[in-house]
Coordinates of C-alpha atoms in Angstrom, one line a residue:
M1 CA -8.8 9.2 -12.3
N2 CA -8.9 5.6 -11.0
I3 CA -5.5 4.4 -9.7
I4 CA -4.4 1.0 -8.7
V5 CA -1.4 0.9 -6.4
C6 CA 0.6 -2.4 -6.1
I7 CA 2.2 -2.7 -2.7
K8 CA 4.3 -5.3 -0.9
Q9 CA 4.5 -6.2 2.8
V10 CA 8.2 -6.7 3.6
P11 CA 10.0 -7.8 6.7
D12 CA 11.5 -5.1 8.9
T13 CA 15.0 -5.0 7.5
S14 CA 16.5 -5.5 11.0
E15 CA 14.6 -8.7 11.4
V16 CA 15.4 -10.6 8.2
K17 CA 15.6 -14.4 8.5
L18 CA 16.2 -16.9 5.8
D19 CA 15.1 -20.5 5.3
P20 CA 18.3 -22.4 4.5
E21 CA 16.3 -25.2 2.7
T22 CA 14.0 -23.1 0.4
N23 CA 16.3 -20.1 0.1
T24 CA 13.3 -17.8 0.8
L25 CA 12.6 -15.3 3.5
I26 CA 10.9 -16.5 6.6
R27 CA 7.9 -14.2 6.9
E28 CA 5.8 -15.9 9.6
G29 CA 6.3 -14.4 13.0
V30 CA 8.6 -11.6 11.7
P31 CA 7.6 -8.0 12.1
S32 CA 6.5 -6.6 8.8
I33 CA 6.0 -3.2 7.3
V34 CA 4.6 -1.7 4.1
N35 CA 7.5 -1.4 1.7
P36 CA 8.6 2.3 2.1
F37 CA 8.7 3.0 -1.6
D38 CA 5.1 1.7 -1.9
E39 CA 4.0 4.2 0.7
N40 CA 5.2 6.9 -1.6
A41 CA 3.2 5.3 -4.4
V42 CA 0.1 5.4 -2.2
E43 CA 0.7 9.0 -1.3
A44 CA 1.1 9.9 -5.0
A45 CA -2.2 8.2 -5.8
L46 CA -4.0 10.0 -3.0
Q47 CA -2.6 13.4 -4.1
I48 CA -3.8 12.8 -7.7
R49 CA -7.2 11.7 -6.4
E50 CA -7.5 14.8 -4.3
K51 CA -6.8 17.0 -7.3
F52 CA -8.7 15.2 -10.0
G53 CA -11.2 12.9 -8.2
G54 CA -11.5 9.2 -8.8
K55 CA -10.6 6.2 -6.7
V56 CA -7.5 4.6 -5.2
T57 CA -7.3 0.8 -5.0
V58 CA -4.4 -1.0 -3.4
I59 CA -3.5 -4.6 -4.1
T60 CA -0.8 -7.0 -2.9
M61 CA 0.1 -10.6 -3.3
G62 CA 1.1 -12.5 -0.2
P63 CA 0.1 -14.6 2.8
P64 CA -3.0 -13.7 4.9
Q65 CA -1.0 -11.4 7.2
A66 CA -0.4 -9.1 4.2
K67 CA -3.9 -7.8 4.9
D68 CA -2.2 -5.7 7.6
A69 CA -0.2 -3.8 5.0
L70 CA -3.4 -3.2 2.9
K71 CA -5.2 -1.9 6.0
K72 CA -2.3 0.5 6.6
C73 CA -2.9 1.9 3.1
V74 CA -6.6 2.2 3.7
S75 CA -5.9 4.1 6.9
M76 CA -3.8 6.5 4.9
G77 CA -6.9 7.1 2.6
A78 CA -7.1 4.4 0.0
D79 CA -10.7 3.5 -1.0
D80 CA -10.5 -0.2 -1.7
A81 CA -8.0 -3.1 -1.1
Y82 CA -7.6 -6.6 -2.4
L83 CA -5.3 -9.4 -1.3
L84 CA -4.1 -12.0 -3.8
S85 CA -3.4 -15.1 -1.8
D86 CA -3.2 -18.7 -3.0
K87 CA -0.7 -21.6 -2.5
A88 CA -0.4 -21.5 -6.3
F89 CA 1.4 -18.1 -6.0
A90 CA 4.0 -19.5 -3.6
G91 CA 7.7 -19.2 -4.7
S92 CA 7.0 -16.6 -7.4
D93 CA 9.9 -14.6 -8.7
T94 CA 9.5 -11.1 -10.0
W95 CA 8.2 -12.3 -13.4
A96 CA 5.5 -14.6 -11.9
T97 CA 4.6 -11.9 -9.4
S98 CA 4.2 -9.3 -12.0
Y99 CA 2.1 -11.7 -14.1
T100 CA -0.2 -12.4 -11.2
L101 CA -0.6 -8.7 -10.3
S102 CA -1.3 -7.9 -14.0
R103 CA -4.1 -10.5 -14.1
A104 CA -5.6 -9.0 -10.9
I105 CA -5.4 -5.5 -12.5
K106 CA -7.3 -6.8 -15.5
K107 CA -9.8 -8.5 -13.2
L108 CA -10.5 -5.2 -11.3
G109 CA -10.6 -3.2 -14.6
D110 CA -11.7 0.5 -14.5
Y111 CA -8.2 2.0 -14.1
D112 CA -6.3 4.9 -15.6
L113 CA -3.0 4.6 -13.9
I114 CA -0.9 1.9 -12.1
L115 CA 1.6 3.0 -9.5
C116 CA 4.3 1.0 -7.7
G117 CA 7.3 1.9 -5.5
K118 CA 10.5 1.8 -7.5
Q119 CA 11.6 -1.4 -5.7
A120 CA 11.0 -3.5 -2.6
I121 CA 13.6 -3.3 0.2
D122 CA 13.7 -7.0 0.7
G123 CA 14.8 -7.8 -2.9
D124 CA 15.9 -4.5 -4.4
T125 CA 15.3 -5.8 -7.9
A126 CA 13.0 -3.0 -9.2
Q127 CA 11.6 -5.5 -11.7
V128 CA 7.9 -6.0 -10.6
G129 CA 6.6 -2.6 -11.9
P130 CA 8.3 -2.9 -15.3
G131 CA 7.1 -6.6 -15.4
I132 CA 3.5 -5.5 -14.8
A133 CA 3.7 -3.0 -17.7
E134 CA 5.1 -5.7 -20.0
H135 CA 2.3 -8.1 -19.1
L136 CA -0.3 -5.4 -19.7
D137 CA 1.4 -3.9 -22.7
F138 CA 1.3 -0.5 -21.1
P139 CA 3.9 2.3 -21.4
Q140 CA 6.0 2.5 -18.3
V141 CA 8.2 5.1 -16.6
T142 CA 10.6 4.1 -13.7
Y143 CA 12.3 6.3 -11.1
V144 CA 9.6 9.0 -11.2
Q145 CA 10.6 11.9 -8.9
E146 CA 7.8 14.3 -9.6
I147 CA 4.3 14.2 -11.1
D148 CA 3.5 17.6 -12.6
E149 CA 0.2 17.4 -14.4
V150 CA -2.5 14.8 -15.1
N151 CA -5.4 15.0 -17.6
D152 CA -7.7 12.4 -19.1
D153 CA -5.3 10.7 -21.3
K154 CA -1.8 12.0 -20.4
I155 CA 0.5 12.6 -17.4
R156 CA 3.5 14.8 -17.3
L157 CA 6.3 13.9 -14.9
K158 CA 10.0 14.1 -14.1
R159 CA 12.1 11.0 -14.1
L160 CA 15.4 10.7 -12.2
V161 CA 18.4 9.4 -14.2
E162 CA 22.1 9.6 -13.5
G163 CA 23.2 13.2 -13.6
A164 CA 20.0 14.4 -15.3
T165 CA 16.2 14.6 -15.1
H166 CA 13.9 13.6 -17.9
V167 CA 10.7 15.6 -18.4
M168 CA 8.2 13.3 -20.1
N169 CA 4.6 13.2 -21.3
V170 CA 3.1 9.7 -21.0
S171 CA -0.1 8.3 -22.5
L172 CA -2.5 6.7 -20.1
P173 CA -3.1 4.0 -19.0
A174 CA 0.5 3.6 -17.9
V175 CA 2.7 2.1 -15.1
L176 CA 4.9 4.3 -13.0
T177 CA 7.4 3.4 -10.3
V178 CA 8.2 6.2 -7.9
E179 CA 11.2 7.4 -6.0
K180 CA 11.0 8.3 -2.3
S181 CA 11.7 11.9 -3.4
V182 CA 8.3 12.1 -5.1
N183 CA 6.6 13.0 -1.8
N184 CA 6.4 12.5 2.0
P185 CA 3.8 9.9 2.8
R186 CA 1.1 11.0 5.2
Y187 CA 0.3 9.5 8.5
P188 CA -2.8 7.4 8.9
S189 CA -5.7 9.4 10.2
I190 CA -7.9 8.4 13.1
K191 CA -10.9 8.2 10.7
G192 CA -8.8 6.1 8.4
I193 CA -7.7 3.7 11.1
M194 CA -11.3 3.2 12.3
R195 CA -12.4 2.5 8.7
S196 CA -9.6 0.1 8.0
S197 CA -10.2 -1.8 11.3
K198 CA -13.8 -2.5 10.2
M199 CA -13.0 -3.2 6.5
E200 CA -13.2 -6.8 5.3
I201 CA -10.4 -7.2 2.7
P202 CA -11.5 -9.4 -0.2
V203 CA -9.1 -12.3 -1.1
L204 CA -8.6 -13.2 -4.7
V205 CA -7.3 -16.7 -5.5
A206 CA -5.8 -18.1 -8.7
K207 CA -9.2 -19.2 -10.1
D208 CA -10.6 -15.7 -9.7
L209 CA -7.9 -14.2 -12.0
D210 CA -8.2 -16.1 -15.2
T211 CA -4.6 -17.2 -15.0
D212 CA -2.4 -19.7 -16.8
P213 CA -1.3 -22.1 -14.1
N214 CA 2.0 -22.6 -15.8
L215 CA 2.9 -19.0 -15.3
L216 CA 2.2 -19.0 -11.5
G217 CA 4.4 -19.6 -8.5
L218 CA 7.6 -21.6 -8.9
D219 CA 6.5 -23.2 -12.2
G220 CA 6.1 -19.8 -13.7
S221 CA 9.3 -18.4 -12.4
P222 CA 12.3 -18.4 -14.8
T223 CA 14.6 -17.3 -11.9
E224 CA 16.1 -20.1 -9.8
V225 CA 17.7 -18.9 -6.5
R226 CA 20.6 -21.3 -5.8
T227 CA 21.4 -20.0 -2.4
V228 CA 20.8 -17.1 -0.1
F229 CA 22.8 -15.9 2.8
P230 CA 23.1 -12.8 4.9
P231 CA 26.2 -10.7 4.6
E232 CA 28.9 -11.3 7.2
S233 CA 28.5 -9.0 10.1
R234 CA 31.3 -6.5 10.5
G235 CA 33.3 -6.3 13.7
E236 CA 32.7 -3.6 16.2
G237 CA 34.3 -0.3 15.3
E238 CA 36.7 1.6 17.6
M239 CA 36.2 5.1 18.6
I240 CA 39.3 7.3 18.6
S241 CA 39.0 10.1 21.1
G242 CA 41.1 13.1 21.9
E243 CA 41.8 16.5 20.2
P244 CA 41.7 16.4 16.4
E245 CA 45.5 16.4 16.0
E246 CA 46.0 13.8 18.6
A247 CA 43.2 11.6 17.2
A248 CA 44.6 11.9 13.7
K249 CA 48.0 10.7 14.9
K250 CA 46.4 7.7 16.6
L251 CA 44.5 6.9 13.5
V252 CA 47.6 7.1 11.3
G253 CA 49.4 4.9 13.8
K254 CA 46.7 2.2 13.6
I255 CA 46.7 2.3 9.8
L256 CA 50.5 1.9 9.7
D257 CA 50.3 -1.0 12.2
L258 CA 47.8 -2.8 10.0
K259 CA 50.0 -2.1 7.0
I260 CA 47.1 -0.7 5.0
V261 CA 49.5 1.9 3.6

């Protein structure tokens, strides 16, 4: 069972900075992490490999520093890693990103299953996984919360929906996006950290992927971001102390003073 996991390096959510001219995230010099949902996807792939054999390959699209995210995944146990990095990819929306990742998956070949986190915490769109499936013309299942059984040509899983759980059999190859509830990602091992520190991560550029230049980067992005701004910060809260009855009276008094009720 050969699995490709698509991951993303995202800014630490407490350190998000925006470029007011380009309406994009400033990533240079900002502490970054592997998108938490993608760590669940890597863990799911490793667990499948441990049961059924095969290989786990992680890929990401991003600037050179995204190699650090790939190395984190290798230290968890992934076998191979590839970085897609080219100026032609800059400014990609989720459609152009999923197109580029799909071309890389085709380039790598020899896969049975594609895994992604359900969404990235810097955009929260949850569109890249489904976009990859669309570009590859593969079946897709989103919001996977449990993978029950895998064989040569099918996978049985549970999918979280509002108020219910779907139990599904899906033909392979397929694209799955996973919830955090699917597992608890393992910590990197000492052996894995040593291996990742020595690993040279191959970099694939646009010409390596047999791409249509019109579908890359800003030119290939149907989404136009008009403006981006952080939410207004809330004022400091006020702690009301005292015994419960006394605190409740104080709270009611403040609510009445503010004429909320």
